[in-house]
Structure formats: C-alpha cells, structure tokens
Amino acid sequence: MKSAVSRLAIAAAIPLLGLAPLNVAFAQNGPTPAQISSARPDSTAHPALWPHAASPAAMSDARTEAFVTELMSRMTLEEKVGQTIQADISTITPEDLATYPLGSILAGGSSGPWGDDKAPAQKWVDLSRAFRAAAAARPGAKVPLIYGIDAVHGHNNVPGATIFPHNIGLGAARDPDLIRRIGEATAMEVAVTGADWTFGPTLAVPRDDRWGRSYEGYAEDPEVQRSYAGPMTLGLQGELSADHPLAPGHIAGSAKHFLADGGTFEGEDQGDFKGTEQELIDIHLGGYPAAIDAGVLSVMASFSGWNGVKHSGNHSLLTDVLRGPLGFEGFVVSDWNAHGQLPGCTNDSCPLAINAGIDMLMAPDTWKPLYASTLEAARTGVIPAARLDEAVRRILRAKVKAGVFRPDRPVEGDLSQIASPAHRALAREAVRESLVLLKNEGSVLPIRAGARVLVAGSAADDIGQAAGGWTLAWQGTGNTNADFPQGQSIWGGIDEAVKASGGTATLSADGAFTDKPDVAIVVFGETPYAEFQGDVDTLDFIPTGPLETLRKLKAAGIPTVSVFLSGRPMWTNPEINASDAFVAAWLPGTEGGGVADVLIGDAAGKPRHDFRGTLSFSWPKNAAGAPLNHGQPGYDPQFAYGYGLTYAHGASVGTLSEESGVETATSNIDHYFVDGRYVAPWGVMLRDAGGQNKPGTVKNASSPRGGVSVRPIDDLAQESGQQFVFSGSGPAQAFIEGTPVDLTRQSNGELALSFRYRIDAAPQGSVGLSVGQGRVDVTELFRAAPLRQWRTLKVRLSCLRDAGADIAHVDVPFRLDTDAAFTVSVSEIELAPNANDTVCPTRP
Ligand code: BGC
Ligand code: BGC
C-alpha cells in the first residue's frame, strides 16, 4: 500500500517484531562512515564510478575563506551548532533568536508571515527585516541568517507574484535560455521580499508518473535536466565571482532532492529507489553536475532512499560522492524533518545525519530539542569537532556568497518587481512554449477569425487549478481568482483574443448553450496537490464530467478542443476521442493568456504563434501506470517522448483504444481516504436540504445551503485529515462515493470499516454512520469520546450489512449524517482486519 501511515506503522512495528532497526547499535555514539557503508553494500556508492564536476573556484576564494576562518575563530560551540539548525517561521519568532543562535529560517508551504499565508508582499519584507534585526541584535559573533523559501515556479508563496508553469511544462519547451530568464525573474521577486535562498531547482527525473511530484520534474529523460540545471542555477544566482557576493536581485539556489527522488518504487513519495549505482549515475544524477559546475550554493538531500537506506544518512552519497568526484563546495540541507526517518534518530535528535554529511538540518518545528541534542552531541564528541567545523564552514561560505553579510540590500522592498509587466510577459511566453498539441483533426485549431467560441469546463476560469500545488498554500488548494489579482485565467485570455479576432466567446462551465457555437473549448484536468498527497495508484483520469460535456457537444455537431491541465501525463483516450483537438497544457500558472496566444488565430485567421512544445514525458496507452520511459525495452506509449504536433506539421491520430487496462471499480476497493487524499475512484460529497455538492477531492467546500462543510486539517501528517462541520441547520450528510464495489468477501472475512476520528464539538443530536443503506447509530459512541483526541473506530462490515447495506454493490463506503450541530475530524478511512478491536454499534 502506498501510504505514509503504513510506512510509519512499519517503522513502529520493527521493535515489536524484535528486530533491531539498522544502525541503532551505533546511533548513540555516532556511526563511523565505515559502519554505515558496511551496513548495506547495495546502497554504498563507489566514488570511482562517478563523473567529475566542481564548484567554481570563485565559491571558495581566498578572501571568503579568510573571512570565514576569522569568524569561526570567534564563534562559540553554541553558535556553531546553531548554524546547523533551520526553523520554520510558523514556529519561531524573531525574539527566539535572542536565546537560540540559529543559522537559518525557512518559510515552508502554507507558512506565512505571522501565521498569515496570504499576507501581502510588504508583510514578507517586514518579516525578513524583523528576523534580520533580531539576529543582528544578538551578542557574540552575530552571524546573519540565511532565509529560504520554496520559489519553485515563481515566488509562489507570495500573493500577487508571477506564477510560472511548473517544471513539467517547462520541460516540454526544451528552451534553456527561457529557463535562465525564469530563474532571473524568480530570483528578483524573491529578493525584493527579503529572502536569500530558494529550494530549487528541482532536478528530479520522474520515472513513474504516479508519483505526486512528477510535475516538479522537467522530464523523464535526464538530457533535459542536464541542459536546464546550469541555466536555472545561473538565472537564480548569476555567475559566482571571486571576492564578491551574488549580484543584487540574485538568490542562492538548492538543487534537490539528492538523489533519485523521482526513482522510487511505484512512484511512492519519500519512497525507495530499488536499483543499481549505475542507474543512479546514468539517470538520476542528471542535472547535478551541471548545477554544481554553475556554482549552486546548496543541495537538498532527498527524503527518499536507495535500497532501503535513506539518503539523509548515506555517507557514501552525501560525502564520498558529492564532496568527492562531484566536487561540491557548498552546503547540504536536509528535507523537512527527514532526519527523523533515519534509524536510531527522532525528529528531536540525529547526530547520524550530520555525520553522514548533512550540514544543515531542516527542523521546521523541532529545532529547539534538535538544537539541544546536537549541541550535546558536539560537546561529547559524537559529532566530531572537525565535522562540525566543516559543516559550519560550508554554510558560512555560502552565506558570504549569498550576500547575507552585505550591509545593504539593494533591491529589497522594490515591490514593483513583483509581477512586473516584463515578468508576466515572460511567464506568458513560457506558457506558449509549454503547450503540447496531441491531436488536431480537421485543423480545428487555430480557431478562425470571427468565430463564436463556447468555453466550458470548470477549470477554464480557475487560476488556482491552472497553478497547481505549491501555490500560496502548500497543496495549492483553496485558492480563488481573487487570490491572483495579477493573473489571467485561461478563459480571460481566450475571451480577449477571440474578441480581438472579431469573434465572440461565452463562458459556460457545464457546456450548456442557447446559440450553437462554431467551436467549443473545454478546459479540465487534475485539481491541485503536492508531495505524497498527489501519489496515485493508476494514471486514469477519473472525473467523468468533462467527458460527458465533450460528448454532448460533439453530438450537437460542435467541433471540440480540449485543454487538459495536469501534473503528469494521464490516460485520457476517451477524452481524446471525444475531442477534435487536444492540448496538454500542464500547470501553466497565472498567465492563462499564453494558451489563447497559440489556440486563437489573428483577425486574418493566421496562427499568431505555432506550437513549440514536445512531450518530455511519455503519454500512456493505458491507465495502469507502470513506468513508461523512452528507451526502455518494449516501450509502447500512446504518444512518445518528443511527440508534439504543430500547425506547420500536423498528422491525424485516428481513434484511440478505450481499453483502460485497469478495472477501476476493483482496482481499489479498500482505501477511501488515506494520506490526506480521496483515493480513486472515491470522492467526497456534501448534501443538505438544498441538494448536493461534490468537491470530490480535498478542498474547502460546503453543501449547497451550508448544512455541512469540509476543510483539511492535520492528523498523522500535515493536512492528512478532513474536518466536517455540521451547522445544525437541518439534515446534512458528508459521504464518500464512487463506482460500486462488491465487498462480500470482505464482509465474510469480518473486515471492518476503519477510520481515525477526533470529536471537535460534541454532537447535539443523533449521528448515523453508514455504508450504503446500512446505518448504525454512533451518537453515544461519539458523545463518550474525549474531545480533541484522535482515536480509531472500526465497525464490522457484517454489522453494516445486517443493518441493511447491499454489500455486493457499495457505492458509498462511508457516510456520516446528523440534523444537529456537530464537528468531527476524520482520516485514514479504509477497510481493516478485525483484531478483536471492532464494534457493532446499535442500529437506530
Ligand atoms: C519538500 C521540499 C521543500 C521543503 C520545504 C519538503 O517537504 O520535500 O521540496 O523544499 O519541504 O518546504
Ligand atoms: C510544509 C511543506 C512541507 C510539508 C511536509 C508542510 O506543512 O509547508 O513545506 O513540505 O509540510 O510534510
């Protein structure tokens, strides 16, 4: 099963099984490199096999090194250890710096200034100034902070910033010069808000598109990463020059996630790469040498592992290879509490990571205990003094280069740079270049001058959906067009261009029309997700609404154009068959006008821009989702790597097979809401007296009359749960729905419907829990549960069957209903075995 929960459960189970977790024996004293290497021969790298790269000499010029040496001679052990710890702004205040001499802060996804993740740009400036002032007010060596943020498709945490297409779209453009210019624009927008450092470029080479982070990678073939890593690094940082910090308007980069984050088994986020060292070198090393040669100042270690050993503890990779043949002179930062996943470590303590080669620990919420335990480890020699000094030197060197010691901040506060006309034009150019034309039957595109155009699909006028994950919020959910005052939706761009060509455009989300249009454009696709919440089991595009719309329009004799938004190639053959033209638009961001630039012709009917994008990811022939990468034996895609039609060179694709290759209804019958996601084919539905609303995926939503609403909350991981608030205004239900499945075997086998829950406000009336029509009364059970504590409830399927569930055709595997006020959070809704811990509440 692909689930963070199961991974945690396995880790927790190891001691119970009596197996000593690997390395635990020497974790107390800190392992020697040799101990780590001898632990796992198949996850020990051999430096002699790796190619050579080198940080530019200008990174460690004599003046910088002398400055660092002098500074270190004045630093206490506390100050040195502080350099190795990074805290998230959601849990540290400037005042804390008086007590804790930390070296770095970050703003993670959904972490905004003073708790406001939609704070305007000026607040971000104020925040960085407040932290900087606090660091400068410290007694002692007064080492400035380095402040990092995920600016991974523009300065995407800051409202009003230019949001560029995610990397998957940029990969389709195959344009290194464009990449450099995007790096420059991004750096400028970050620098004016006072941050010093971005956690990018992402150099992942995604090999299994079921991975939720596929869209953060440029391509399945590392040739693209090799050609982009240098230009992106230079765009962000500029060229390093001896004796000088980065030029104003530039920021430090961080090549991530080292290594093979895109190579995990079954595309599981934070999972394991099961492969050889040669594959690491040939495929996943990809853009790293180029980024190092270009002077990238930091590298982020990957959450993931190699043959069972997590990278954050792999000395052979982080030290022997990265500082050996790869010649990296910057510093290595770990990922978000990744150290806590190492054997013998916890989020609060992990000398092993530092000893393996992590220079700075990303400890968003655990920095206090981690600082204390790391200090203790340094005092007692568990972390050798030489190793600590090396880490600190690397961090300080990068800080000098990043310019944090500069007395002035030349561009900070110049908010006119945020979404400047030049940056917006660049993003629009990037959108144009990223579009890939998969089909264009009968030359329906470009749309002719003067045409009457119907624009359908709920994504047409939704900038948040076009921007995807890592936009304002970590998951990119909950954004509306009002959050992007600088942006233009795809609809907005089409409307403008059609008018300019002398035609008319009409927006109709469901595709209904009164006057028959000449052509219809339907914009649809995946809704936003990030990291593990985006992992999927198949590449089937599940929602059926867009297909119905396309078919209706076609049946009415209207030519159809699909604009498909997604973070990965998906099996969409039915949708492609129902479209005359089909455009893969990826996650274009805030400049939706770039779509119309290519799709809508000029007043003379000529294309204004031709398509330039070609697939950097193979498009699948079925939905199964098995790894599909060009060059592999038996490679058989629907559209191959490098494919892309143009106006100049078209071709007919004919009718595609609609055999999905997976039984959606049976492919997943036992997981409904896991790891913060509704698992296909399941989605959430909210109903009250006014009808029903189907948000389907995780987002803030409510039933038509507000009888019940839902929002993401934290449980086992960030945003891994859902909170249902019943307002008490009348009967309301929250339920999970999908294609009917047969649970006869499961109910005979005494499996139970299992979920975690937390009562946030006790039920004021009776509450029912049902599967299909089988309902049991859980009022007393919920009333008896202590408030605000997570517990697990397991109700036997046989009990629900006896209560009236048609267990052979279950389309609703979970439903809560009540008429009265009640607030409950739930997570991990799935079938689970009976371990003598199941119940059968009374039937009403
Ligand atoms: C992600 C990184 C990101 C970091 C800070 C982690 O969960 O894996 O890509 O840079 O968080 O937000
Ligand atoms: C942070 C992300 C981080 C994630 C990891 C989120 O709250 O904002 O940056 O990657 O947690 O679980």
PDB file of C-alpha atoms and ligand atoms in Angstrom, residues 106 108-109 150 199 213 256-257 300 303 335-336 362 470 531, ligand 1:
ATOM      1  CA  LEU A 106      12.548  28.798   6.152  1.00  0.00           C
ATOM      2  CA  GLY A 108       7.570  26.159   4.161  1.00  0.00           C
ATOM      3  CA  GLY A 109       4.425  25.755   2.103  1.00  0.00           C
ATOM      4  CA  ASP A 150      10.181  27.252  -1.986  1.00  0.00           C
ATOM      5  CA  PHE A 199      14.708  25.418  -2.564  1.00  0.00           C
ATOM      6  CA  ARG A 213       5.725  15.248  -7.505  1.00  0.00           C
ATOM      7  CA  LYS A 256      17.017  18.985  -4.933  1.00  0.00           C
ATOM      8  CA  HIS A 257      16.338  16.296  -3.947  1.00  0.00           C
ATOM      9  CA  MET A 300      18.953  19.356  -0.559  1.00  0.00           C
ATOM     10  CA  PHE A 303      13.590  12.189   1.820  1.00  0.00           C
ATOM     11  CA  ASP A 335      14.477  17.948   3.933  1.00  0.00           C
ATOM     12  CA  TRP A 336      11.572  18.662   6.295  1.00  0.00           C
ATOM     13  CA  MET A 362      15.655  21.358   8.280  1.00  0.00           C
ATOM     14  CA  TRP A 470       2.920  24.836  -4.233  1.00  0.00           C
ATOM     15  CA  GLU A 531       4.041  15.789  -2.414  1.00  0.00           C
TER      16      GLU A 531
HETATM   17  C1  BGC B   1       9.753  19.231   0.443  1.00  0.00           C
HETATM   18  C2  BGC B   1      10.841  20.110  -0.111  1.00  0.00           C
HETATM   19  C3  BGC B   1      10.657  21.527   0.360  1.00  0.00           C
HETATM   20  C4  BGC B   1      10.594  21.547   1.862  1.00  0.00           C
HETATM   21  C5  BGC B   1      10.383  22.920   2.431  1.00  0.00           C
HETATM   22  C6  BGC B   1       9.620  19.402   1.929  1.00  0.00           C
HETATM   23  O1  BGC B   1       8.523  18.680   2.410  1.00  0.00           O
HETATM   24  O2  BGC B   1      10.036  17.884   0.146  1.00  0.00           O
HETATM   25  O3  BGC B   1      10.827  20.048  -1.507  1.00  0.00           O
HETATM   26  O4  BGC B   1      11.694  22.305  -0.108  1.00  0.00           O
HETATM   27  O5  BGC B   1       9.530  20.730   2.296  1.00  0.00           O
HETATM   28  O6  BGC B   1       9.117  23.380   2.200  1.00  0.00           O
END
